[in-house]
Amino acid sequence: MNDILVLADIARIQDYILTPRRLKRNRGASQILHQYNTERLPDLVRTHGGRQIFANGGNFLGVLPAAHQQAFCREAERELRLATGTVVLRSATVDYPDPNTFANKFRELHSQMARVKASTPSSLLSPAMPFWSPCESCGLCAATTRSLYDSELVCHACHLREKASDRYEERLRGRRAIPDDFNQIGSKARPRGYLALVYLDLDGMGEYFNRYATDESRLAEISQRIDQSVTEAVDDAASRPELCEVLLVGGDDAAIMLPAHAALDFLEDFRTEFLRRYCEPLDSGNPLPDRPTFSAGVVFAHSHFPISEFFRIASRLQHSAKLLGGCDSVDYEIITTSLSGDPLENRERTARRGAGRLRTAKPYTLDDLLKRREVLRELKPILPANKIHSLYRMVYQGPEQARLDYLWLLSRLDQASASRLRRVVGPDIWSELPDGRVVTHAADFAELWEFV
Ligand SMILES: [Zn+2]
């Protein structure tokens, strides 16, 4: 019998989950995709006489009799459209006559998927019409009904999200507290009202799977190990703050909204739990590939800041963190204005004004950031806040003036405070990194002061 390998990919998951305003709709969206990905797609492939290799993180890989290819893809797309109203499923297939050819066929499937992604629309949204009243939650579709929660007029897709929210809460009940909204998470934060969105992603997973997915069972085994260790580590680390929300998790990435002061502790806990779970011996006795590193973008902002903006900036920062390579890495921004622009362009602009000196040393390795953060915590009870805040002003002066002002500040502190501040900022306010960039840590940690 002729078989095919089929790869299905749910398009623009983050947009679907995070576009609506109101946590319950984000949560409902997350629940719909989770159920579809991990229950409906596997059921459907079995109904068509096939088998699943993996199903997580918005992706599904399976083997099907070739005669069922069209029916499977048609039904899978239809079910996703009915469940969400707007989300597109993209699928790629290759013929698969012999399981011994798996590694090559798997690579071929990825090339095929890249072509499909480039040539199909990533959403089912229709163009706006002038006589529509837009949905008051997502602003993208025509409003068709009243919200289940308030008097807002919402679209069909947001209505479906609302209906799924209870199922999500049911799944979580008893495991950790469930916030009513983002403001409630902010009410547990220091400073009060401030949230942090942590968006983390394992590094180099394309290369990882290409290298280690030598046959079906090996891919199933390592894919499950990645998904489980990320999901369980997030779950565990998320149970420690008083309140938080896991907005998405599965496969190799996750997005979590936390009280601002809890963000770096969360990353530290996540790493510990991820390592512990990832490194447990496999049931098969097969060797485990080296553990992947991860990169995180963290955005600190007030709980009134739009969730979609939190995510847009966190994604940019996560890509910036990935540039460090070969280590767990973090980039972060503290957003204090409502119009934040692009944080990375802002950095470049200020660097150009400062004769090539960067007013930041971001991104950081997670180790370096946590080490300096610990010393900052020791300083907090003994150093007046205005001394730390003065660092921020210093770095925007001329380089020599900044250097002198920093030395003057150190000379006026008691010995214990001065030595700790040197461990956070350095002996000189400017440091040269191994790649030749001249940077300062001063502003990075002055702005973190309120959040540690
Ligand atoms: Zn809507």
Coordinates of C-alpha atoms and ligand atoms in Angstrom, one line a residue:
M1 CA 0.0 0.0 0.0
N2 CA 1.3 3.5 -0.9
D3 CA 1.8 5.7 2.1
I4 CA 2.5 9.4 2.5
L5 CA 4.0 11.5 5.2
V6 CA 1.9 14.5 6.1
L7 CA 3.0 17.6 8.0
A8 CA 0.3 20.0 9.2
D9 CA 1.0 23.4 10.6
I10 CA -1.5 25.8 12.3
A11 CA -0.7 29.3 11.0
R12 CA -0.1 32.4 13.1
I13 CA -1.0 30.8 16.5
Q14 CA 0.3 33.7 18.5
D15 CA -1.8 36.2 16.6
Y16 CA -4.9 34.1 17.0
I17 CA -4.4 33.7 20.8
L18 CA -3.2 37.2 21.6
T19 CA -5.1 39.6 19.4
P20 CA -8.4 39.8 21.4
R21 CA -8.5 42.2 24.4
R22 CA -9.5 40.2 27.5
L23 CA -7.7 37.4 29.1
K24 CA -10.6 34.9 28.9
R25 CA -10.7 35.2 25.1
N26 CA -6.9 34.6 24.9
R27 CA -7.3 31.6 27.2
G28 CA -10.2 30.2 25.1
A29 CA -8.2 30.6 21.9
S30 CA -5.3 28.7 23.5
Q31 CA -7.6 25.9 24.6
I32 CA -9.2 25.6 21.1
L33 CA -5.8 25.2 19.4
H34 CA -4.5 22.8 22.1
Q35 CA -7.5 20.5 21.8
Y36 CA -7.4 20.6 18.0
N37 CA -3.7 19.9 17.8
T38 CA -3.4 17.2 20.4
E39 CA -6.8 15.5 20.2
R40 CA -8.6 16.2 16.9
L41 CA -5.7 15.8 14.5
P42 CA -4.5 12.5 16.0
D43 CA -8.1 11.2 16.0
L44 CA -8.6 12.2 12.4
V45 CA -5.4 10.5 11.2
R46 CA -6.5 7.3 13.0
T47 CA -9.9 7.5 11.4
H48 CA -8.2 7.6 8.0
G49 CA -6.1 4.5 8.8
G50 CA -2.9 6.4 9.5
R51 CA -0.6 6.9 12.5
Q52 CA 0.7 9.8 14.4
I53 CA 4.4 10.6 14.8
F54 CA 4.1 13.8 16.8
A55 CA 1.4 16.3 17.7
N56 CA 2.5 19.5 19.6
G57 CA 3.2 23.1 19.4
G58 CA 0.8 23.7 16.5
N59 CA 2.4 21.0 14.4
F60 CA 1.3 17.5 13.5
L61 CA 3.3 14.8 11.7
G62 CA 1.7 11.5 10.6
V63 CA 1.7 8.7 8.1
L64 CA -1.4 8.1 6.0
P65 CA -2.5 5.8 3.2
A66 CA -2.0 7.9 0.0
A67 CA -5.6 7.4 -1.0
H68 CA -6.8 9.3 2.1
Q69 CA -4.6 12.3 1.6
Q70 CA -7.1 14.7 0.1
A71 CA -10.0 13.7 2.5
F72 CA -7.7 14.0 5.5
C73 CA -6.5 17.5 4.6
R74 CA -9.9 18.7 3.6
E75 CA -11.5 17.5 6.9
A76 CA -8.6 18.8 9.0
E77 CA -8.9 22.3 7.4
R78 CA -12.7 22.3 7.8
E79 CA -12.5 21.3 11.5
L80 CA -10.1 24.0 12.3
R81 CA -12.2 26.6 10.4
L82 CA -15.3 25.5 12.4
A83 CA -13.4 25.5 15.7
T84 CA -11.8 29.0 15.3
G85 CA -13.6 30.9 12.5
T86 CA -10.3 32.4 11.2
V87 CA -7.3 30.1 11.5
V88 CA -5.7 28.4 8.5
L89 CA -4.1 24.9 8.5
R90 CA -1.3 24.5 6.1
S91 CA -0.3 21.0 5.1
A92 CA 2.5 19.4 3.1
T93 CA 2.8 15.8 2.0
V94 CA 5.5 13.6 0.4
D95 CA 5.2 10.0 -0.8
Y96 CA 6.6 7.6 1.7
P97 CA 7.0 4.1 0.2
D98 CA 9.6 2.9 2.7
P99 CA 10.1 3.8 6.4
N100 CA 13.9 3.3 5.8
T101 CA 13.8 6.6 3.8
F102 CA 12.4 8.5 6.7
A103 CA 15.3 10.9 7.3
N104 CA 15.4 12.1 3.7
K105 CA 11.7 12.2 3.4
F106 CA 11.4 14.3 6.6
R107 CA 13.8 16.9 5.1
E108 CA 11.9 16.9 1.8
L109 CA 8.7 17.5 3.7
H110 CA 10.1 20.6 5.4
S111 CA 11.2 22.1 2.1
Q112 CA 7.7 21.3 0.8
M113 CA 6.2 23.1 3.8
A114 CA 8.3 26.2 3.3
R115 CA 6.9 26.4 -0.2
V116 CA 3.3 26.0 1.0
K117 CA 3.9 28.7 3.7
A118 CA 5.2 31.1 1.1
S119 CA 2.2 30.6 -1.3
T120 CA -0.9 30.3 1.0
P121 CA -2.6 33.1 3.0
S122 CA -2.0 32.8 6.7
S123 CA -5.5 33.8 7.8
L124 CA -9.1 33.5 6.7
L125 CA -10.0 37.2 7.4
S126 CA -12.0 38.9 4.7
P127 CA -11.2 42.6 3.9
A128 CA -13.0 45.1 6.0
M129 CA -16.2 46.5 4.6
P130 CA -17.4 50.1 5.3
F131 CA -20.8 49.0 6.6
W132 CA -19.4 46.5 9.1
S133 CA -19.2 47.4 12.8
P134 CA -15.9 45.8 13.8
C135 CA -15.6 43.4 16.7
E136 CA -14.9 45.4 19.8
S137 CA -12.4 42.7 21.0
C138 CA -10.1 41.9 18.1
G139 CA -11.1 44.6 15.7
L140 CA -10.5 42.3 12.8
C141 CA -13.8 40.8 11.9
A142 CA -17.4 42.0 11.7
A143 CA -19.2 42.0 15.1
T144 CA -22.1 39.5 15.0
T145 CA -23.1 38.9 18.6
R146 CA -22.9 40.2 22.2
S147 CA -20.1 39.0 24.4
L148 CA -20.9 36.4 27.1
Y149 CA -19.2 38.6 29.7
D150 CA -20.3 42.2 29.0
S151 CA -22.1 44.4 26.5
E152 CA -19.3 44.4 23.9
L153 CA -20.2 43.4 20.4
V154 CA -17.9 40.6 19.3
C155 CA -17.3 38.6 16.1
H156 CA -18.0 34.9 15.6
A157 CA -14.3 34.0 16.2
C158 CA -14.2 35.9 19.6
H159 CA -17.5 34.3 20.6
L160 CA -16.0 30.8 19.9
R161 CA -13.0 31.9 22.0
E162 CA -15.2 32.9 24.9
K163 CA -17.1 29.6 24.8
A164 CA -13.8 27.6 25.1
S165 CA -12.5 29.6 28.0
D166 CA -14.3 27.5 30.7
R167 CA -12.8 24.3 29.3
Y168 CA -9.3 25.8 29.8
E169 CA -10.2 26.8 33.4
E170 CA -11.5 23.2 34.0
R171 CA -8.2 21.8 32.8
L172 CA -6.2 24.0 35.2
R173 CA -8.5 23.8 38.3
G174 CA -6.7 22.8 41.4
R175 CA -3.2 23.1 39.8
R176 CA -2.7 26.9 40.3
A177 CA -4.8 30.0 40.9
I178 CA -6.6 31.4 37.8
P179 CA -6.5 35.1 37.3
D180 CA -9.7 37.0 36.2
D181 CA -7.7 39.4 34.0
F182 CA -4.3 41.0 33.5
N183 CA -5.0 43.8 36.0
Q184 CA -5.4 41.1 38.7
I185 CA -1.9 39.7 37.9
G186 CA -0.6 43.3 38.0
S187 CA -2.1 43.8 41.4
K188 CA 0.3 41.2 42.8
A189 CA 3.3 42.9 41.2
R190 CA 6.1 45.1 42.4
P191 CA 5.9 47.8 41.3
R192 CA 2.1 47.5 41.5
G193 CA 0.4 47.3 38.2
Y194 CA 3.4 46.1 36.2
L195 CA 3.5 42.9 34.2
A196 CA 6.2 41.0 32.4
L197 CA 5.6 38.9 29.4
V198 CA 8.2 36.2 29.0
Y199 CA 8.4 34.6 25.5
L200 CA 10.9 31.8 25.3
D201 CA 11.9 29.5 22.6
L202 CA 14.4 26.7 22.3
D203 CA 17.3 27.4 20.0
G204 CA 18.2 25.6 16.7
M205 CA 15.4 23.1 16.7
G206 CA 15.3 22.8 12.9
E207 CA 18.9 21.7 12.9
Y208 CA 18.3 19.5 16.0
F209 CA 15.5 17.5 14.4
N210 CA 17.3 17.3 11.0
R211 CA 20.3 15.8 12.7
Y212 CA 18.6 13.4 15.2
A213 CA 15.4 12.4 13.5
T214 CA 16.9 9.4 11.9
D215 CA 13.7 7.3 11.9
E216 CA 10.0 7.6 12.9
S217 CA 10.4 6.3 16.4
R218 CA 13.5 8.4 17.1
L219 CA 11.7 11.5 16.0
A220 CA 8.6 10.6 18.1
E221 CA 10.8 10.0 21.1
I222 CA 12.8 13.2 21.0
S223 CA 9.9 15.4 20.0
Q224 CA 7.9 14.1 22.9
R225 CA 10.8 14.7 25.2
I226 CA 11.2 18.3 24.0
D227 CA 7.4 19.0 24.3
Q228 CA 7.0 17.4 27.7
S229 CA 10.1 19.0 29.3
V230 CA 9.1 22.5 28.1
T231 CA 5.4 22.1 29.1
E232 CA 6.1 20.6 32.5
A233 CA 8.9 23.0 33.3
V234 CA 6.7 26.0 32.4
D235 CA 3.9 24.4 34.5
D236 CA 6.2 24.0 37.4
A237 CA 7.8 27.4 37.3
A238 CA 4.4 29.0 36.8
S239 CA 3.1 27.5 40.0
R240 CA 5.5 29.6 42.1
P241 CA 4.3 33.2 41.5
E242 CA 1.1 34.1 43.4
L243 CA -0.7 34.6 40.1
C244 CA 0.3 34.3 36.4
E245 CA -1.1 33.1 33.1
V246 CA 0.5 30.7 30.6
L247 CA -0.7 32.2 27.4
L248 CA 0.8 29.5 25.2
V249 CA 3.0 26.5 25.6
G250 CA 3.8 23.4 23.5
G251 CA 6.5 22.1 21.3
D252 CA 9.6 24.3 21.8
D253 CA 8.1 27.6 22.9
A254 CA 6.0 29.3 25.5
A255 CA 4.6 32.7 26.5
I256 CA 3.8 33.5 30.1
M257 CA 2.4 36.7 31.7
L258 CA 3.7 37.3 35.2
P259 CA 3.8 40.0 37.9
A260 CA 6.8 42.1 36.8
H261 CA 9.1 41.2 39.7
A262 CA 8.6 37.5 39.2
A263 CA 9.9 37.3 35.6
L264 CA 13.6 36.6 36.2
D265 CA 12.8 34.1 39.0
F266 CA 10.5 32.4 36.5
L267 CA 13.3 32.0 34.0
E268 CA 15.7 30.6 36.6
D269 CA 13.1 28.1 37.7
F270 CA 12.2 27.2 34.2
R271 CA 15.8 26.4 33.4
T272 CA 16.3 24.2 36.4
E273 CA 13.1 22.2 35.7
F274 CA 13.7 22.0 32.0
L275 CA 17.2 20.6 32.5
R276 CA 16.0 18.1 35.1
R277 CA 13.3 16.8 32.9
Y278 CA 15.1 16.9 29.6
C279 CA 18.1 15.0 30.9
E280 CA 16.2 12.0 32.4
P281 CA 17.2 8.8 30.6
L282 CA 14.8 7.8 27.7
D283 CA 12.6 4.7 28.2
S284 CA 14.2 3.2 25.1
G285 CA 17.7 3.5 26.5
N286 CA 18.7 5.5 23.4
P287 CA 21.2 8.3 24.0
L288 CA 19.8 11.8 24.4
P289 CA 21.0 14.6 22.1
D290 CA 22.7 17.5 24.0
R291 CA 20.1 19.6 25.6
P292 CA 19.1 22.6 23.5
T293 CA 19.7 26.1 24.9
F294 CA 16.8 28.7 24.9
S295 CA 16.4 32.4 24.3
A296 CA 13.8 34.6 26.0
G297 CA 12.4 38.1 25.2
V298 CA 11.0 39.8 28.3
V299 CA 8.8 42.9 28.2
F300 CA 8.0 44.8 31.4
A301 CA 5.0 47.2 31.0
H302 CA 1.9 48.4 32.8
S303 CA -1.1 46.0 32.7
H304 CA -2.9 48.5 30.5
F305 CA -0.4 48.1 27.7
P306 CA -2.0 46.1 24.9
I307 CA -1.3 42.4 25.0
S308 CA -0.6 42.2 21.3
E309 CA 2.1 44.9 21.7
F310 CA 3.6 43.0 24.6
F311 CA 4.0 40.1 22.3
R312 CA 5.2 42.0 19.3
I313 CA 8.1 43.5 21.3
A314 CA 8.9 40.2 23.2
S315 CA 9.2 38.5 19.8
R316 CA 11.7 41.1 18.6
L317 CA 13.7 40.8 21.9
Q318 CA 13.7 37.0 21.7
H319 CA 15.3 37.2 18.2
S320 CA 17.8 39.6 19.6
A321 CA 18.6 37.2 22.5
K322 CA 19.2 34.4 20.0
L323 CA 22.1 36.3 18.4
L324 CA 24.3 35.4 21.5
G325 CA 24.2 31.7 20.4
G326 CA 25.3 28.6 22.3
C327 CA 23.9 29.7 25.7
D328 CA 20.6 30.4 27.5
S329 CA 20.1 34.1 26.7
V330 CA 17.7 36.9 27.6
D331 CA 16.9 40.3 26.2
Y332 CA 14.5 42.7 27.9
E333 CA 12.9 46.1 27.7
I334 CA 11.0 48.2 30.1
I335 CA 8.2 50.1 28.3
T336 CA 7.1 53.2 30.0
T337 CA 5.4 55.0 27.2
S338 CA 2.4 53.8 25.3
L339 CA 4.1 54.3 21.9
S340 CA 7.2 52.3 22.2
G341 CA 8.3 51.9 18.6
D342 CA 10.9 49.3 17.9
P343 CA 13.2 48.8 21.0
L344 CA 16.1 47.5 18.9
E345 CA 16.0 50.5 16.5
N346 CA 15.9 52.8 19.5
R347 CA 19.1 51.2 20.8
E348 CA 20.8 51.6 17.5
R349 CA 19.7 55.3 17.3
T350 CA 21.1 56.1 20.7
A351 CA 24.3 54.3 19.9
R352 CA 24.8 56.4 16.8
R353 CA 24.3 59.5 19.0
G354 CA 26.9 58.3 21.5
A355 CA 29.9 57.9 19.3
G356 CA 29.3 54.1 18.9
R357 CA 29.0 53.5 22.6
L358 CA 25.9 51.5 23.4
R359 CA 23.8 52.6 26.4
T360 CA 23.0 49.0 27.0
A361 CA 24.9 45.6 27.1
K362 CA 21.8 43.6 26.2
P363 CA 21.2 40.8 25.3
Y364 CA 22.7 38.9 28.3
T365 CA 23.4 35.3 28.9
L366 CA 20.9 34.1 31.6
D367 CA 23.8 33.3 33.9
D368 CA 25.3 36.8 33.7
L369 CA 21.9 38.5 34.1
L370 CA 21.0 36.4 37.2
K371 CA 24.4 36.9 38.8
R372 CA 24.3 40.7 38.5
R373 CA 20.6 40.6 39.6
E374 CA 21.6 38.8 42.8
V375 CA 24.1 41.5 43.7
L376 CA 21.5 44.2 42.8
R377 CA 19.2 42.5 45.3
E378 CA 21.9 42.7 48.0
L379 CA 22.3 46.4 47.2
K380 CA 18.6 47.2 47.5
P381 CA 18.3 47.5 51.2
I382 CA 21.5 49.5 51.6
L383 CA 21.7 51.8 48.6
P384 CA 19.3 54.8 48.2
A385 CA 17.2 54.5 45.0
N386 CA 18.3 58.0 43.8
K387 CA 22.0 56.8 43.6
I388 CA 21.0 54.0 41.3
H389 CA 18.7 56.2 39.3
S390 CA 21.6 58.7 38.8
L391 CA 23.4 56.0 36.8
Y392 CA 20.7 56.3 34.2
R393 CA 21.4 60.0 33.7
M394 CA 25.2 59.4 33.6
V395 CA 25.2 57.2 30.6
Y396 CA 23.5 59.8 28.4
Q397 CA 26.4 62.3 29.0
G398 CA 29.6 62.4 27.1
P399 CA 31.8 59.2 27.7
E400 CA 34.4 60.9 29.8
Q401 CA 31.9 62.8 31.9
A402 CA 30.0 59.5 32.5
R403 CA 33.3 57.8 33.6
L404 CA 34.2 60.6 36.0
D405 CA 30.6 60.8 37.5
Y406 CA 30.6 57.0 38.0
L407 CA 34.0 57.1 39.9
W408 CA 32.7 60.0 41.9
L409 CA 29.6 58.1 42.9
L410 CA 31.7 55.0 43.9
S411 CA 34.0 57.2 46.0
R412 CA 31.1 58.5 48.0
L413 CA 29.6 55.1 48.8
D414 CA 30.5 53.0 51.8
Q415 CA 32.9 50.1 50.9
A416 CA 30.3 47.3 50.9
S417 CA 27.9 49.2 48.6
A418 CA 30.8 50.4 46.3
S419 CA 32.1 46.9 45.9
R420 CA 28.7 45.5 45.1
L421 CA 28.0 48.2 42.6
R422 CA 31.3 47.4 40.9
R423 CA 30.1 43.8 40.6
V424 CA 26.9 45.0 38.8
V425 CA 28.3 47.7 36.6
G426 CA 32.0 47.0 36.4
P427 CA 35.1 49.0 37.6
D428 CA 34.6 51.5 34.7
I429 CA 31.2 52.6 33.5
W430 CA 32.2 51.5 30.0
S431 CA 33.2 47.9 29.2
E432 CA 34.5 46.4 26.0
L433 CA 32.8 43.1 25.1
P434 CA 34.8 40.3 23.3
D435 CA 33.1 41.3 20.0
G436 CA 34.6 44.8 20.3
R437 CA 31.4 46.6 21.2
V438 CA 31.8 49.3 23.9
V439 CA 28.8 49.1 26.2
T440 CA 27.6 49.9 29.7
H441 CA 25.7 47.8 32.2
A442 CA 24.7 50.9 34.2
A443 CA 21.4 51.8 32.6
D444 CA 20.3 48.1 32.2
F445 CA 20.5 47.5 36.0
A446 CA 19.3 51.0 37.0
E447 CA 16.1 50.2 35.1
L448 CA 15.8 46.7 36.6
W449 CA 16.1 48.1 40.1
E450 CA 12.4 48.4 40.6
F451 CA 11.8 44.9 39.3
V452 CA 14.2 42.7 41.4
Ligands
ZN1 ZN -13.3 39.4 17.3

